Backbone as numpy.savetxt, mean C-alpha at the origin, in Angstrom:
# Nx Ny Nz CAx CAy CAz Cx Cy Cz
47.33 32.64 17.10 47.34 31.47 16.75 46.02 30.87 16.96
46.45 30.39 18.28 45.47 30.07 19.03 43.65 30.40 18.75
43.31 32.04 18.90 42.25 31.97 18.26 41.49 31.93 17.42
42.59 31.34 16.38 42.91 30.66 15.50 42.78 29.11 14.64
42.74 28.29 15.43 42.60 27.09 16.21 41.39 26.30 16.85
41.08 27.34 17.62 39.85 27.66 17.98 38.91 27.82 17.18
38.81 28.65 16.09 37.93 28.73 15.08 37.13 27.43 14.55
38.53 27.32 14.50 38.68 25.51 13.36 37.77 24.99 14.02
38.16 24.89 14.68 37.53 23.77 16.71 36.44 23.47 17.03
35.81 24.71 16.18 34.91 25.48 16.92 33.27 25.13 15.35
33.76 25.51 14.36 33.66 25.03 12.91 33.72 23.91 12.95
34.89 22.72 13.24 34.57 20.89 12.85 33.24 20.61 14.30
33.56 21.06 15.00 32.57 21.04 16.17 30.98 20.64 15.54
30.67 22.27 15.27 29.36 22.21 14.36 29.32 21.42 13.13
30.10 21.03 12.43 29.72 20.73 11.30 29.17 19.43 11.84
30.21 18.29 12.26 30.47 17.37 12.64 28.86 17.06 13.54
28.70 18.23 14.35 27.29 18.12 14.84 26.45 18.16 14.26
25.83 18.85 13.09 25.33 18.98 11.94 24.46 17.45 11.06
26.79 17.00 11.38 26.32 15.87 9.95 25.32 14.00 10.83
25.43 14.67 12.23 25.14 13.78 13.31 23.96 13.40 12.55
23.26 14.28 13.03 21.99 14.43 13.54 20.82 14.64 11.74
22.30 14.89 10.38 21.57 14.69 9.29 21.56 13.20 9.85
22.69 12.32 10.19 22.59 10.98 9.68 21.73 10.33 10.28
20.87 11.26 11.78 20.14 9.55 12.05 18.61 10.49 11.55
18.54 11.43 11.04 17.28 11.74 10.33 17.12 10.65 9.54
18.10 10.40 8.80 18.89 10.01 7.01 17.82 8.00 7.81
18.46 7.83 9.01 18.23 6.12 9.90 16.67 6.18 9.90
16.83 6.50 10.82 15.29 7.74 11.15 14.44 6.62 9.98
14.65 7.78 8.82 13.78 8.30 7.33 13.52 6.01 6.96
14.62 5.65 6.63 15.45 4.32 6.59 14.15 2.96 7.61
14.68 3.19 8.25 13.85 2.54 9.23 12.17 2.67 9.05
11.22 3.83 9.29 10.75 3.62 8.89 10.47 3.88 7.64
10.67 3.85 6.44 10.18 2.40 5.03 10.20 0.81 5.44
11.67 0.46 6.14 11.29 -0.72 5.86 10.92 -1.77 7.12
10.46 -0.77 8.33 9.13 -0.71 8.94 8.03 -0.46 8.54
7.14 -0.15 7.36 6.23 -0.26 6.82 5.81 1.44 7.24
6.09 2.23 8.00 5.16 3.59 8.37 5.43 4.47 7.04
6.03 4.78 6.08 5.27 5.45 5.14 5.29 4.76 3.83
5.90 3.74 2.79 5.37 3.19 1.79 5.11 1.85 1.99
4.76 1.55 3.44 3.56 0.72 3.16 2.18 0.74 3.73
1.62 1.93 3.41 0.21 1.32 4.04 -0.03 2.12 5.18
0.96 3.41 5.68 1.01 4.09 6.74 0.54 3.07 7.69
1.83 2.16 7.62 1.53 0.83 8.54 1.39 1.17 10.05
2.14 2.24 10.24 1.49 3.11 11.89 0.30 2.90 12.61
-0.65 3.72 11.42 -1.71 3.41 11.72 -2.67 3.06 10.20
-2.65 2.21 10.11 -3.05 1.89 8.65 -4.19 2.78 8.12
-4.51 3.10 7.08 -4.65 3.88 6.65 -6.05 3.09 5.49
-7.53 3.17 4.73 -8.24 3.64 5.62 -8.50 3.19 6.71
-9.36 3.94 7.59 -9.45 3.29 9.30 -10.70 2.64 8.93
-11.21 1.29 9.93 -11.91 0.74 10.13 -13.46 1.59 10.02
-14.69 1.19 9.33 -15.92 2.25 9.10 -16.05 3.53 8.18
-14.75 3.22 7.84 -14.34 4.09 6.81 -15.34 3.81 5.34
-16.34 4.74 4.70 -17.11 4.37 3.56 -16.15 5.18 2.09
-16.09 3.50 1.55 -15.69 3.85 0.03 -16.47 4.76 -0.56
-15.38 6.40 -1.27 -16.19 7.27 -2.05 -16.57 7.03 -3.71
-16.85 7.53 -4.09 -17.23 7.63 -5.29 -15.65 7.14 -6.14
-16.26 6.09 -7.12 -14.89 5.66 -8.13 -15.49 5.04 -9.44
-14.63 5.02 -10.27 -14.91 4.35 -11.07 -13.34 4.34 -12.23
-13.16 2.90 -12.52 -12.22 2.61 -12.74 -12.44 0.87 -14.28
-11.96 0.81 -15.56 -11.50 -0.28 -15.92 -10.36 -0.85 -15.37
-11.04 -1.89 -15.41 -10.10 -3.52 -15.06 -9.44 -3.64 -16.00
-8.04 -4.18 -15.87 -7.12 -4.71 -16.74 -8.14 -5.55 -17.48
-8.21 -6.79 -16.26 -9.16 -8.05 -16.82 -10.51 -8.24 -17.36
-10.62 -6.40 -17.65 -11.87 -6.75 -18.31 -13.18 -5.90 -17.84
-14.22 -5.56 -18.02 -15.17 -4.71 -17.40 -15.00 -3.57 -16.39
-15.66 -3.53 -15.67 -14.76 -1.90 -14.90 -15.51 -2.34 -12.67
-14.71 -2.11 -12.71 -14.36 -1.79 -10.61 -14.46 -0.29 -10.24
-16.37 0.25 -9.74 -16.85 0.95 -8.80 -16.67 0.94 -7.72
-17.69 1.92 -7.05 -18.72 1.81 -5.47 -19.45 1.37 -5.89
-20.63 0.91 -6.52 -21.61 0.21 -6.81 -21.59 -1.53 -6.77
-19.97 -1.53 -7.40 -19.74 -3.08 -6.84 -19.97 -3.61 -5.38
-19.63 -2.30 -5.13 -19.31 -2.52 -3.08 -20.74 -3.03 -2.65
-21.92 -1.90 -3.64 -22.62 -1.21 -2.42 -23.59 -1.88 -1.30
-23.56 -3.42 -2.12 -24.55 -4.17 -1.13 -23.39 -6.24 -0.92
-22.50 -5.84 -1.08 -21.66 -7.11 -0.67 -20.41 -6.89 -0.36
-19.81 -8.18 0.11 -18.51 -8.32 0.17 -17.48 -8.46 -0.34
-16.42 -7.84 -0.71 -15.22 -7.44 -0.64 -13.98 -8.03 -0.41
-13.24 -8.11 -1.08 -11.23 -8.15 -0.93 -10.64 -7.20 -2.17
-10.53 -5.97 -0.61 -9.57 -5.30 -2.13 -8.35 -4.81 -1.28
-6.94 -5.30 -2.34 -5.37 -5.03 -2.06 -5.36 -4.23 -2.79
-4.14 -3.08 -2.70 -3.80 -1.95 -3.05 -1.87 -2.64 -2.87
-1.31 -3.00 -4.02 -0.15 -3.00 -4.22 0.69 -2.48 -5.47
2.04 -3.09 -4.64 3.20 -2.03 -6.22 4.35 -2.81 -6.00
4.43 -3.21 -7.60 5.40 -4.14 -8.01 7.10 -4.77 -6.98
6.99 -3.50 -7.81 8.33 -2.52 -6.90 8.73 -3.02 -4.88
7.69 -2.95 -4.58 8.22 -2.96 -3.10 7.57 -4.44 -3.04
9.26 -4.51 -1.49 9.45 -5.86 -0.70 8.02 -5.94 -0.58
7.67 -5.97 0.50 6.21 -6.10 1.52 5.57 -6.45 0.81
5.06 -6.01 -0.75 4.14 -5.90 -1.91 4.76 -7.28 -2.04
5.64 -8.07 -2.50 5.74 -9.53 -3.53 5.30 -10.21 -1.82
5.31 -10.06 -0.85 4.94 -11.09 0.16 3.38 -11.30 0.05
2.95 -9.93 -0.36 1.24 -9.79 -0.48 0.29 -11.02 -1.60
1.42 -10.71 -2.57 1.40 -11.08 -4.39 1.66 -12.62 -3.34
2.51 -13.23 -2.80 2.66 -14.10 -3.30 1.31 -15.12 -2.21
0.85 -14.08 -0.97 -0.42 -14.39 0.02 -1.78 -15.23 -0.86
-1.59 -13.56 -2.00 -2.68 -13.88 -3.17 -2.44 -14.93 -3.33
-1.74 -15.35 -4.30 -1.51 -16.54 -5.52 -2.38 -17.95 -4.49
-1.55 -18.09 -3.18 -1.82 -19.10 -2.43 -3.44 -18.58 -1.76
-4.17 -18.66 -1.67 -6.13 -18.56 -1.91 -6.11 -19.41 -2.21
-7.11 -19.95 -1.19 -8.11 -20.29 -2.43 -8.44 -20.25 -3.30
-9.28 -21.65 -4.10 -10.00 -21.44 -5.55 -10.87 -22.77 -5.52
-12.08 -22.18 -5.09 -12.58 -21.35 -6.07 -13.15 -19.90 -4.81
-12.65 -18.47 -4.86 -12.39 -17.46 -3.38 -13.73 -17.43 -3.57
-13.89 -17.29 -1.85 -15.77 -17.05 -0.80 -16.15 -15.75 -1.39
-15.22 -14.23 -1.92 -15.63 -13.15 -1.71 -15.31 -12.59 -3.24
-16.05 -11.67 -3.69 -14.08 -11.02 -4.88 -13.78 -10.30 -4.25
-12.70 -10.48 -4.99 -11.11 -9.97 -4.76 -10.27 -9.24 -6.53
-10.55 -8.10 -5.39 -9.49 -7.14 -6.38 -8.87 -6.26 -5.97
-7.55 -6.82 -7.19 -6.34 -6.54 -6.54 -6.42 -5.01 -7.86
-6.32 -4.06 -7.13 -5.67 -3.03 -7.69 -4.03 -2.56 -7.81
-3.27 -2.57 -8.22 -1.90 -2.78 -8.71 -1.21 -0.89 -8.83
0.14 -1.00 -8.41 0.09 0.61 -8.84 0.78 0.60 -10.58
1.01 1.60 -10.96 1.24 0.99 -11.77 0.33 1.22 -14.01
0.38 1.46 -14.52 0.15 1.09 -15.71 0.08 0.12 -16.19
-0.84 0.51 -18.03 -1.17 -0.95 -18.32 -0.18 -1.18 -18.89
0.67 -0.53 -19.46 1.60 -0.29 -20.48 2.77 -0.94 -19.13
3.02 -1.47 -18.19 3.83 -2.00 -17.33 4.73 -3.31 -17.27
6.26 -3.50 -18.06 5.54 -4.86 -18.37 5.75 -6.06 -17.56
6.03 -5.86 -15.98 5.91 -6.77 -14.95 3.82 -6.82 -14.28
3.38 -5.81 -15.12 1.89 -5.93 -15.03 1.14 -7.10 -14.58
1.56 -8.07 -16.20 0.74 -9.11 -17.26 1.54 -10.54 -16.43
2.35 -10.06 -15.74 3.16 -11.69 -15.16 2.72 -11.22 -13.97
2.61 -10.64 -13.77 1.32 -10.68 -12.37 -0.07 -11.10 -12.04
-0.16 -10.37 -12.98 -1.65 -10.90 -13.52 -1.87 -12.35 -13.17
-1.07 -12.90 -14.47 -0.88 -14.84 -14.68 -0.74 -15.32 -13.47
-0.21 -14.56 -12.73 0.03 -15.56 -11.66 -1.10 -15.48 -10.28
-1.78 -13.93 -10.58 -3.28 -14.28 -9.49 -3.51 -15.98 -9.66
-5.26 -16.13 -8.19 -5.91 -16.80 -8.79 -6.77 -16.49 -9.73
-8.03 -17.27 -10.24 -8.31 -17.16 -11.19 -9.67 -16.91 -10.51
-10.44 -15.24 -10.88 -11.06 -14.70 -10.75 -11.00 -13.28 -10.30
-9.53 -13.40 -10.34 -9.37 -12.12 -9.60 -9.25 -10.95 -10.98
-10.05 -9.87 -10.02 -10.21 -8.58 -10.99 -8.88 -8.10 -10.94
-7.92 -7.22 -11.49 -7.18 -6.91 -11.67 -7.58 -5.22 -11.92
-6.95 -3.55 -11.28 -7.83 -2.96 -12.10 -5.47 -2.29 -11.60
-5.03 -0.53 -12.25 -4.33 -0.01 -12.51 -4.70 0.92 -10.78
-3.62 1.36 -10.13 -4.18 2.88 -9.77 -2.42 3.22 -9.98
-2.85 5.26 -9.58 -2.06 5.73 -9.08 -2.57 6.36 -7.76
-1.33 6.82 -6.91 -1.60 7.22 -5.51 -1.56 8.32 -5.43
-2.91 8.70 -4.80 -4.25 10.11 -5.14 -4.90 9.95 -6.31
-4.86 8.72 -6.96 -6.01 8.80 -7.85 -7.01 8.62 -7.41
-8.38 8.80 -8.40 -10.46 8.12 -7.46 -9.90 7.33 -7.03
-9.86 6.02 -7.69 -10.00 5.04 -6.71 -8.85 4.84 -5.15
-7.68 4.88 -5.23 -7.36 5.72 -3.81 -7.10 6.43 -2.64
-8.57 7.25 -3.48 -8.81 8.52 -2.54 -9.94 8.47 -2.64
-10.88 7.20 -2.48 -12.21 7.06 -2.71 -11.79 5.55 -1.55
-11.14 4.70 -1.16 -10.62 3.51 -0.19 -9.91 4.87 0.50
-8.76 5.67 0.95 -8.96 6.60 1.16 -7.08 5.61 1.58
-6.59 5.28 0.48 -5.24 4.51 0.83 -3.67 5.13 0.40
-2.83 5.62 1.49 -1.96 6.51 1.84 -1.10 5.50 0.89
-0.78 4.49 1.09 0.97 3.68 0.23 0.50 2.31 0.88
1.50 1.13 -0.08 1.32 0.19 -0.74 2.37 -0.77 0.11
1.78 -2.08 0.65 0.24 -2.55 0.47 -0.25 -2.30 1.63
-1.79 -2.38 0.61 -2.55 -2.33 1.73 -3.78 -3.95 2.07
-4.80 -4.08 2.07 -5.37 -4.66 1.77 -6.86 -4.58 3.45
-8.19 -4.63 2.18 -9.09 -4.48 2.84 -10.10 -5.50 3.13
-11.09 -5.74 3.60 -12.63 -6.06 4.13 -12.22 -5.60 3.36
-13.89 -5.28 2.60 -15.25 -4.31 2.60 -16.44 -5.01 3.33
-17.98 -4.35 3.17 -19.19 -4.96 3.08 -20.33 -3.36 2.81
-20.65 -3.70 2.24 -22.14 -2.53 2.24 -21.55 -1.82 2.13
-20.15 -1.22 1.43 -19.40 -0.26 1.07 -19.12 0.49 1.78
-18.19 -0.20 3.46 -17.95 0.54 4.69 -16.23 -0.77 4.75
-15.88 -0.47 4.93 -14.11 -1.06 5.24 -14.66 -1.53 6.92
-14.61 -2.95 6.60 -14.32 -3.43 8.03 -13.69 -4.20 8.18
-12.17 -4.56 7.70 -11.49 -4.96 8.15 -9.49 -3.63 7.29
-8.78 -3.60 8.15 -7.95 -3.40 7.29 -5.91 -3.59 7.82
-5.34 -3.90 6.74 -3.82 -5.00 7.00 -2.88 -4.64 6.22
-2.01 -4.72 6.23 -0.67 -4.42 4.61 -0.89 -5.58 3.99
-1.35 -6.88 5.15 -1.39 -8.61 3.93 -2.81 -8.56 3.80
-3.09 -9.98 2.68 -4.60 -10.48 3.74 -4.39 -11.49 4.97
-3.57 -12.45 5.36 -2.70 -12.98 6.16 -3.49 -11.94 7.52
-3.46 -10.45 7.33 -3.28 -10.25 8.79 -5.23 -9.01 8.50
-5.83 -9.88 7.91 -7.36 -9.21 7.91 -7.77 -10.79 9.04
-8.79 -10.08 9.74 -9.76 -11.01 9.56 -10.70 -12.38 9.28
-10.58 -12.32 8.45 -11.36 -13.19 6.93 -13.25 -13.76 7.61
-12.61 -13.93 8.69 -14.12 -15.14 9.24 -15.05 -14.28 10.36
-14.41 -13.43 11.03 -15.66 -12.66 11.95 -16.17 -11.76 11.21
-15.63 -10.95 10.78 -15.95 -10.00 9.82 -17.44 -9.53 8.83
């Protein structure tokens, strides 16, 4: 009888240890997501890195016209990558809405999703006049060209190079870059 009781205690101990390890892994994952490590622009080591040359891409803008690498070749621009359903992206949208008009540099807001998404038109209406809006998917030509691995990501580009990167526009040094 003691042998069976001892086996039950060992099995319960192993299951409890495995449950504890799994709980710690889930907590660590949630903390990483909440603090911006994974879904939020790879916050631990923002991507792309300053100095990254924007690769080839071409996309149709929801607000009309096209956006490509050529638009960044000889000029400075602000480019933000956002996702409508994430809380940090909502904060980034609020910062964009508060930007002074007229904008000093072209602003490209690239939103995760498709043109058919119902919340996209409401987001566009709230952005500053003159903002160029397009839709992207993680791993498409535009996100690959910029080296973006998560949302939100805000960039300042100059002559086709990333000069500043942050999770939101307020984190970018807009004056000295």
